[in-house]
Amino acid sequence: MADGKTGTTKVLMEETRIFEPPKALAENCNAWQWAKKKGFKTEKEMRAWCGEHYLEFWDEMAKTYADWYEPYTQVMDDSEKPYFKWFIGGKINMFYNAVERHIKAGKGKRVAYHFIPEATDQPERAYTYQEIYETVNKLANGLKSLGVKKGDRISIYMPMLPETVMAMLACAKIGAIHSLVFSGFSSKGFGDRVQDCEAKVVFTADGFYRRGKPMPLKPQADEGVKDAASVKNVIVLKRTGLEVPWTEGRDVWFHELVDKQSADCATEVMDAEERLFILYTSGTTGKPKGIEHAHGGYCVGPAYTCKWVFDLNEDDIYWCTADVGWITGHSYVAYGPLCLGITSVMYEGSPDYPDFGRWYKIIQDYKVTVFYTAPTAVRMLMKQGNEWPEKFDRSSVRLLGSVGEPLNPEAYIWYRKYFGNEISPIMDTWWQTESGCHVISPLPMTPCKPGSVAYPLPGFNTTIYDEEGNEVPLGEGGNIVNPTPWPSMLRAFYKDEVRYKKEYWDMYWKVKPGTYLAGDKATRDKDGYWFVQGRIDDVLSVAGHRIANAEVESSLVAHKDVAEAAVIGKPDEIKGEAIIAFVILKEGVKTSDDLAKALKTHVRTTMGPLAIPAGVYFVDDLPKTRSGKIMRRVIKAKALGNPTGDTSALANPEAVDYIPLI
Ligand code: PRX
């Protein structure tokens, strides 16, 4: 992580609008029911108590929302900071909590997912908890027949399908550790992650649908695993019927593997701290970091927040639009709603297929009550005009969620009006791959301010520190920190202890050991409402996804014509940030529009469509420090027409002049 410097950012804009939630919701929501039972008079009092007594609070949540094979004897152990352990001695399994216990409770007929294919001529289909239970048991037996054992890593490179969740659950069931890679990643991105976690088995699909057309995925998966010696089998789901290249002895059809197996399979009894999954996310350096999460804590955080923040109950129809390959999909498409036995909608494709009415139509058809998406999608739909939502009945929606980046007030008002019927409160949830569940968010009874994520949730002592580790007063900016641990927190980076400590714990180690540095800066206004201001490290946020500047730069310099590259984020109305690249070509190579296009294609093939630069500018030099570090801060300021600030550390200040205004 950078040096964590935040400057002394003040709250620039005072937001005065306050949206009160509907009275009936505020009074009856799950969170307030709990508060009333405990005798709290105000939400503030409740949040404060839960922070102060956080161990007692999490103990109650763990007992309320998770079922344990054997109870734990200690809630949390911090004797080896920054390696916090939760629910010591407890035995548990995520699959048992997400599926098996609902079958035991006679709720197998409940629908877990209403699956909606992208192609409008394919049938929509309901998957019950019972069906998922049986298929996962067979799949788990199938994995065992391939030699998969507890602790083995399994990479999952699959599109948005119920089978993807079933693959996750099958791993959880037998104690294998899954690692999903978003299917929009390139083969290289996928392959790097497979190699890093030394996956024994890979799940993929023959292809997926994009804008109505079947697109191949298996060839990319093959390319990705070609140098991964650890991979013994590739399990292929038939989704599109596209012809696929086949490696005899290694490749196995998903359906053939499942069909052969018995539906009886014992669920592995896991220690609470044993790992459930690894999910890679972008850090400061180009190399993605493998965030590890544990069974015990993960059975608690997503379920608690689904219950409290989204107020989910069994009569809800819930839809989170995130792809299951990201953390939002892990916690809020898969594990959180499943642990509560909720019925979700799962949609395979893009929001604009066959037209921009698709999402509203799904809301209308399934009478969706709770809807969770990202600001980039809201802004994209807002741009298409109000006539799209106006064509459909959206009156079923009672609560909205947002995640991934700040929901700017204009988008907030539009989202509330056109998705929320001007009454549904918006839970703007701040959290991270590392946190595993929501950390800062309104609750359904919280009066909300547009653009604000309200306050830290019960159980969290999240606050804002200056560089010295002092809490900043209201109105001042600083680093978001968690001085106390929480159950669904990350446990480690896969095989990288040094970076784990450096990125999150070193910053305040001398003053307050065990303080988690989130990597975002924020401010609070005079009423204590939180406003997230963005990352402190060199990580871009493109359409709500984290992409390290260094990753795109290393992709560019891997091109034969490129000598050096610097990448910055330019504010973008829809995506939050657009990637802009400044490139120095190798001696003798001529600049051209074709070369700029070729570089974009190169990034697409090496990293995937999310990372494509919106602009490529050829320059003769890039400003650098005396130690040779490219000064992205200065490049960005110059390119955006802002003051470049102190450039005294530059070895080549004249290089600033080469940076064009963009
Ligand atoms: O910068 C914050 C931003 O997304 C980062 C976490 O990214 P990732 O691990 O990919 O997880 C995304 C989904 C949880 C954070 O460090 N972020 C997330 N939620 C918000 C946000 N920024 C502003 N407002 C939010 N609600």
Tab-separated table of N, CA and C in Angstrom, residues 364-449:
chain	number	residue	atom	x	y	z
A	364	GLN	N	-40.507	-6.984	-12.436
A	364	GLN	CA	-41.965	-7.104	-12.593
A	364	GLN	C	-42.408	-8.569	-12.568
A	365	ASP	N	-41.738	-9.401	-13.380
A	365	ASP	CA	-42.149	-10.806	-13.507
A	365	ASP	C	-42.048	-11.571	-12.193
A	366	TYR	N	-40.980	-11.307	-11.439
A	366	TYR	CA	-40.755	-12.089	-10.211
A	366	TYR	C	-41.166	-11.347	-8.947
A	367	LYS	N	-41.686	-10.142	-9.111
A	367	LYS	CA	-42.090	-9.314	-7.959
A	367	LYS	C	-40.947	-9.213	-6.942
A	368	VAL	N	-39.805	-8.781	-7.460
A	368	VAL	CA	-38.612	-8.665	-6.621
A	368	VAL	C	-38.875	-7.636	-5.519
A	369	THR	N	-38.502	-7.986	-4.282
A	369	THR	CA	-38.763	-7.073	-3.161
A	369	THR	C	-37.503	-6.349	-2.696
A	370	VAL	N	-36.343	-7.025	-2.796
A	370	VAL	CA	-35.092	-6.413	-2.358
A	370	VAL	C	-34.097	-6.540	-3.503
A	371	PHE	N	-33.517	-5.405	-3.881
A	371	PHE	CA	-32.690	-5.363	-5.090
A	371	PHE	C	-31.351	-4.709	-4.757
A	372	TYR	N	-30.267	-5.352	-5.191
A	372	TYR	CA	-28.904	-4.898	-4.820
A	372	TYR	C	-28.061	-4.803	-6.085
A	373	THR	N	-27.533	-3.629	-6.387
A	373	THR	CA	-26.692	-3.492	-7.580
A	373	THR	C	-25.582	-2.471	-7.337
A	374	ALA	N	-24.908	-2.071	-8.417
A	374	ALA	CA	-23.753	-1.177	-8.301
A	374	ALA	C	-24.059	0.177	-8.946
A	375	PRO	N	-23.456	1.248	-8.442
A	375	PRO	CA	-23.708	2.585	-9.006
A	375	PRO	C	-23.462	2.671	-10.512
A	376	THR	N	-22.471	1.939	-11.008
A	376	THR	CA	-22.167	2.024	-12.439
A	376	THR	C	-23.372	1.550	-13.262
A	377	ALA	N	-24.076	0.536	-12.771
A	377	ALA	CA	-25.262	0.041	-13.477
A	377	ALA	C	-26.394	1.051	-13.367
A	378	VAL	N	-26.533	1.651	-12.200
A	378	VAL	CA	-27.585	2.659	-12.015
A	378	VAL	C	-27.358	3.822	-12.985
A	379	ARG	N	-26.112	4.281	-13.073
A	379	ARG	CA	-25.824	5.432	-13.951
A	379	ARG	C	-26.036	5.076	-15.417
A	380	MET	N	-25.675	3.829	-15.763
A	380	MET	CA	-25.854	3.396	-17.147
A	380	MET	C	-27.349	3.383	-17.502
A	381	LEU	N	-28.164	2.858	-16.602
A	381	LEU	CA	-29.608	2.786	-16.874
A	381	LEU	C	-30.247	4.175	-16.833
A	382	MET	N	-29.751	5.004	-15.941
A	382	MET	CA	-30.267	6.378	-15.830
A	382	MET	C	-30.078	7.115	-17.158
A	383	LYS	N	-28.941	6.848	-17.787
A	383	LYS	CA	-28.630	7.504	-19.060
A	383	LYS	C	-29.600	7.094	-20.174
A	384	GLN	N	-30.180	5.924	-20.044
A	384	GLN	CA	-31.088	5.452	-21.098
A	384	GLN	C	-32.470	6.098	-21.022
A	385	GLY	N	-32.734	6.798	-19.943
A	385	GLY	CA	-33.999	7.526	-19.846
A	385	GLY	C	-35.041	6.818	-19.002
A	386	ASN	N	-36.033	7.612	-18.579
A	386	ASN	CA	-37.049	7.114	-17.647
A	386	ASN	C	-38.097	6.252	-18.321
A	387	GLU	N	-38.157	6.335	-19.662
A	387	GLU	CA	-39.234	5.581	-20.323
A	387	GLU	C	-39.072	4.078	-20.119
A	388	TRP	N	-37.845	3.614	-19.933
A	388	TRP	CA	-37.663	2.167	-19.716
A	388	TRP	C	-38.304	1.711	-18.413
A	389	PRO	N	-37.930	2.290	-17.271
A	389	PRO	CA	-38.597	1.824	-16.045
A	389	PRO	C	-40.097	2.093	-16.063
A	390	GLU	N	-40.503	3.174	-16.699
A	390	GLU	CA	-41.934	3.522	-16.666
A	390	GLU	C	-42.823	2.493	-17.361
A	391	LYS	N	-42.229	1.688	-18.242
A	391	LYS	CA	-43.021	0.662	-18.935
A	391	LYS	C	-43.379	-0.520	-18.039
A	392	PHE	N	-42.728	-0.638	-16.882
A	392	PHE	CA	-42.884	-1.855	-16.072
A	392	PHE	C	-43.386	-1.545	-14.663
A	393	ASP	N	-43.982	-2.576	-14.056
A	393	ASP	CA	-44.479	-2.434	-12.687
A	393	ASP	C	-43.348	-2.807	-11.729
A	394	ARG	N	-42.909	-1.822	-10.977
A	394	ARG	CA	-41.813	-2.083	-10.041
A	394	ARG	C	-42.281	-1.942	-8.593
A	395	SER	N	-43.594	-2.014	-8.410
A	395	SER	CA	-44.144	-1.670	-7.093
A	395	SER	C	-43.801	-2.691	-5.997
A	396	SER	N	-43.295	-3.875	-6.388
A	396	SER	CA	-42.946	-4.880	-5.377
A	396	SER	C	-41.708	-4.494	-4.571
A	397	VAL	N	-40.869	-3.612	-5.126
A	397	VAL	CA	-39.572	-3.328	-4.478
A	397	VAL	C	-39.776	-2.549	-3.183
A	398	ARG	N	-39.184	-3.041	-2.086
A	398	ARG	CA	-39.345	-2.361	-0.799
A	398	ARG	C	-38.031	-1.887	-0.193
A	399	LEU	N	-36.904	-2.401	-0.746
A	399	LEU	CA	-35.600	-2.021	-0.201
A	399	LEU	C	-34.535	-2.153	-1.287
A	400	LEU	N	-33.607	-1.201	-1.311
A	400	LEU	CA	-32.556	-1.216	-2.339
A	400	LEU	C	-31.179	-1.262	-1.704
A	401	GLY	N	-30.213	-1.780	-2.461
A	401	GLY	CA	-28.830	-1.769	-1.992
A	401	GLY	C	-27.910	-1.277	-3.090
A	402	SER	N	-26.761	-0.768	-2.661
A	402	SER	CA	-25.746	-0.302	-3.612
A	402	SER	C	-24.379	-0.682	-3.074
A	403	VAL	N	-23.450	-0.962	-3.957
A	403	VAL	CA	-22.102	-1.359	-3.518
A	403	VAL	C	-21.057	-1.126	-4.591
A	404	GLY	N	-19.841	-0.899	-4.159
A	404	GLY	CA	-18.701	-0.916	-5.068
A	404	GLY	C	-18.017	0.418	-5.229
A	405	GLU	N	-18.767	1.490	-5.147
A	405	GLU	CA	-18.200	2.833	-5.289
A	405	GLU	C	-19.252	3.816	-4.779
A	406	PRO	N	-18.861	5.076	-4.608
A	406	PRO	CA	-19.856	6.020	-4.089
A	406	PRO	C	-21.051	6.144	-5.042
A	407	LEU	N	-22.238	6.172	-4.467
A	407	LEU	CA	-23.464	6.382	-5.246
A	407	LEU	C	-23.712	7.888	-5.200
A	408	ASN	N	-23.348	8.561	-6.284
A	408	ASN	CA	-23.444	10.024	-6.286
A	408	ASN	C	-24.902	10.464	-6.142
A	409	PRO	N	-25.140	11.632	-5.532
A	409	PRO	CA	-26.517	12.033	-5.214
A	409	PRO	C	-27.478	11.998	-6.402
A	410	GLU	N	-27.022	12.373	-7.592
A	410	GLU	CA	-27.933	12.366	-8.742
A	410	GLU	C	-28.427	10.936	-9.032
A	411	ALA	N	-27.474	10.004	-9.033
A	411	ALA	CA	-27.838	8.601	-9.281
A	411	ALA	C	-28.687	8.059	-8.131
A	412	TYR	N	-28.372	8.525	-6.923
A	412	TYR	CA	-29.120	8.098	-5.728
A	412	TYR	C	-30.599	8.449	-5.871
A	413	ILE	N	-30.872	9.684	-6.247
A	413	ILE	CA	-32.259	10.164	-6.351
A	413	ILE	C	-32.992	9.394	-7.453
A	414	TRP	N	-32.282	9.174	-8.553
A	414	TRP	CA	-32.899	8.452	-9.681
A	414	TRP	C	-33.189	6.996	-9.314
A	415	TYR	N	-32.221	6.379	-8.667
A	415	TYR	CA	-32.354	4.963	-8.256
A	415	TYR	C	-33.535	4.821	-7.303
A	416	ARG	N	-33.630	5.733	-6.369
A	416	ARG	CA	-34.710	5.696	-5.375
A	416	ARG	C	-36.062	5.858	-6.067
A	417	LYS	N	-36.091	6.729	-7.079
A	417	LYS	CA	-37.359	6.983	-7.747
A	417	LYS	C	-37.754	5.836	-8.677
A	418	TYR	N	-36.815	5.410	-9.527
A	418	TYR	CA	-37.205	4.473	-10.586
A	418	TYR	C	-37.056	3.005	-10.216
A	419	PHE	N	-36.255	2.695	-9.224
A	419	PHE	CA	-36.233	1.310	-8.740
A	419	PHE	C	-36.996	1.199	-7.424
A	420	GLY	N	-37.042	2.299	-6.687
A	420	GLY	CA	-37.560	2.216	-5.318
A	420	GLY	C	-38.883	2.890	-5.087
A	421	ASN	N	-39.564	3.286	-6.164
A	421	ASN	CA	-40.908	3.864	-6.042
A	421	ASN	C	-40.957	5.073	-5.111
A	422	GLU	N	-39.821	5.731	-4.966
A	422	GLU	CA	-39.691	6.903	-4.100
A	422	GLU	C	-39.954	6.634	-2.619
A	423	ILE	N	-39.981	5.376	-2.248
A	423	ILE	CA	-40.136	5.084	-0.812
A	423	ILE	C	-39.066	4.128	-0.277
A	424	SER	N	-38.538	3.286	-1.171
A	424	SER	CA	-37.599	2.276	-0.668
A	424	SER	C	-36.297	2.936	-0.235
A	425	PRO	N	-35.857	2.654	0.971
A	425	PRO	CA	-34.572	3.204	1.382
A	425	PRO	C	-33.421	2.502	0.651
A	426	ILE	N	-32.320	3.227	0.475
A	426	ILE	CA	-31.153	2.645	-0.204
A	426	ILE	C	-30.075	2.328	0.824
A	427	MET	N	-29.715	1.056	0.916
A	427	MET	CA	-28.612	0.655	1.777
A	427	MET	C	-27.328	0.778	0.956
A	428	ASP	N	-26.638	1.902	1.116
A	428	ASP	CA	-25.360	2.065	0.414
A	428	ASP	C	-24.307	1.404	1.292
A	429	THR	N	-23.865	0.225	0.869
A	429	THR	CA	-23.033	-0.626	1.716
A	429	THR	C	-21.562	-0.492	1.346
A	430	TRP	N	-20.755	-0.094	2.304
A	430	TRP	CA	-19.309	-0.047	2.068
A	430	TRP	C	-18.674	-1.301	2.668
A	431	TRP	N	-17.892	-1.992	1.856
A	431	TRP	CA	-17.168	-3.166	2.341
A	431	TRP	C	-16.164	-3.586	1.290
A	432	GLN	N	-15.520	-4.732	1.468
A	432	GLN	CA	-14.402	-5.130	0.598
A	432	GLN	C	-14.282	-6.659	0.515
A	433	THR	N	-13.532	-7.112	-0.474
A	433	THR	CA	-13.195	-8.540	-0.555
A	433	THR	C	-12.634	-9.001	0.798
A	434	GLU	N	-11.846	-8.129	1.393
A	434	GLU	CA	-11.183	-8.473	2.646
A	434	GLU	C	-12.154	-8.583	3.818
A	435	SER	N	-13.224	-7.791	3.794
A	435	SER	CA	-14.117	-7.754	4.973
A	435	SER	C	-15.136	-8.888	4.932
A	436	GLY	N	-15.433	-9.396	3.745
A	436	GLY	CA	-16.357	-10.526	3.628
A	436	GLY	C	-17.824	-10.166	3.780
A	437	CYS	N	-18.125	-9.087	4.482
A	437	CYS	CA	-19.524	-8.639	4.595
A	437	CYS	C	-19.545	-7.123	4.773
A	438	HIS	N	-20.747	-6.564	4.691
A	438	HIS	CA	-20.932	-5.120	4.868
A	438	HIS	C	-20.263	-4.649	6.161
A	439	VAL	N	-19.689	-3.464	6.113
A	439	VAL	CA	-19.030	-2.900	7.295
A	439	VAL	C	-19.671	-1.559	7.687
A	440	ILE	N	-19.855	-0.696	6.686
A	440	ILE	CA	-20.501	0.596	6.957
A	440	ILE	C	-21.753	0.644	6.088
A	441	SER	N	-22.885	0.900	6.700
A	441	SER	CA	-24.128	0.897	5.928
A	441	SER	C	-25.279	1.423	6.779
A	442	PRO	N	-26.275	2.006	6.121
A	442	PRO	CA	-27.505	2.278	6.860
A	442	PRO	C	-28.151	0.949	7.244
A	443	LEU	N	-29.088	0.998	8.153
A	443	LEU	CA	-29.999	-0.117	8.415
A	443	LEU	C	-31.369	0.360	7.925
A	444	PRO	N	-32.324	-0.547	7.799
A	444	PRO	CA	-33.605	-0.100	7.219
A	444	PRO	C	-34.299	1.008	8.019
A	445	MET	N	-33.912	1.206	9.295
A	445	MET	CA	-34.568	2.287	10.052
A	445	MET	C	-33.746	3.574	10.058
A	446	THR	N	-32.603	3.584	9.342
A	446	THR	CA	-31.728	4.753	9.382
A	446	THR	C	-32.214	5.847	8.426
A	447	PRO	N	-32.363	7.082	8.894
A	447	PRO	CA	-32.598	8.181	7.950
A	447	PRO	C	-31.349	8.332	7.071
A	448	CYS	N	-31.525	8.354	5.746
A	448	CYS	CA	-30.363	8.303	4.841
A	448	CYS	C	-30.084	9.644	4.172
A	449	LYS	N	-28.791	9.885	3.954
A	449	LYS	CA	-28.387	11.061	3.165
A	449	LYS	C	-27.822	10.571	1.840
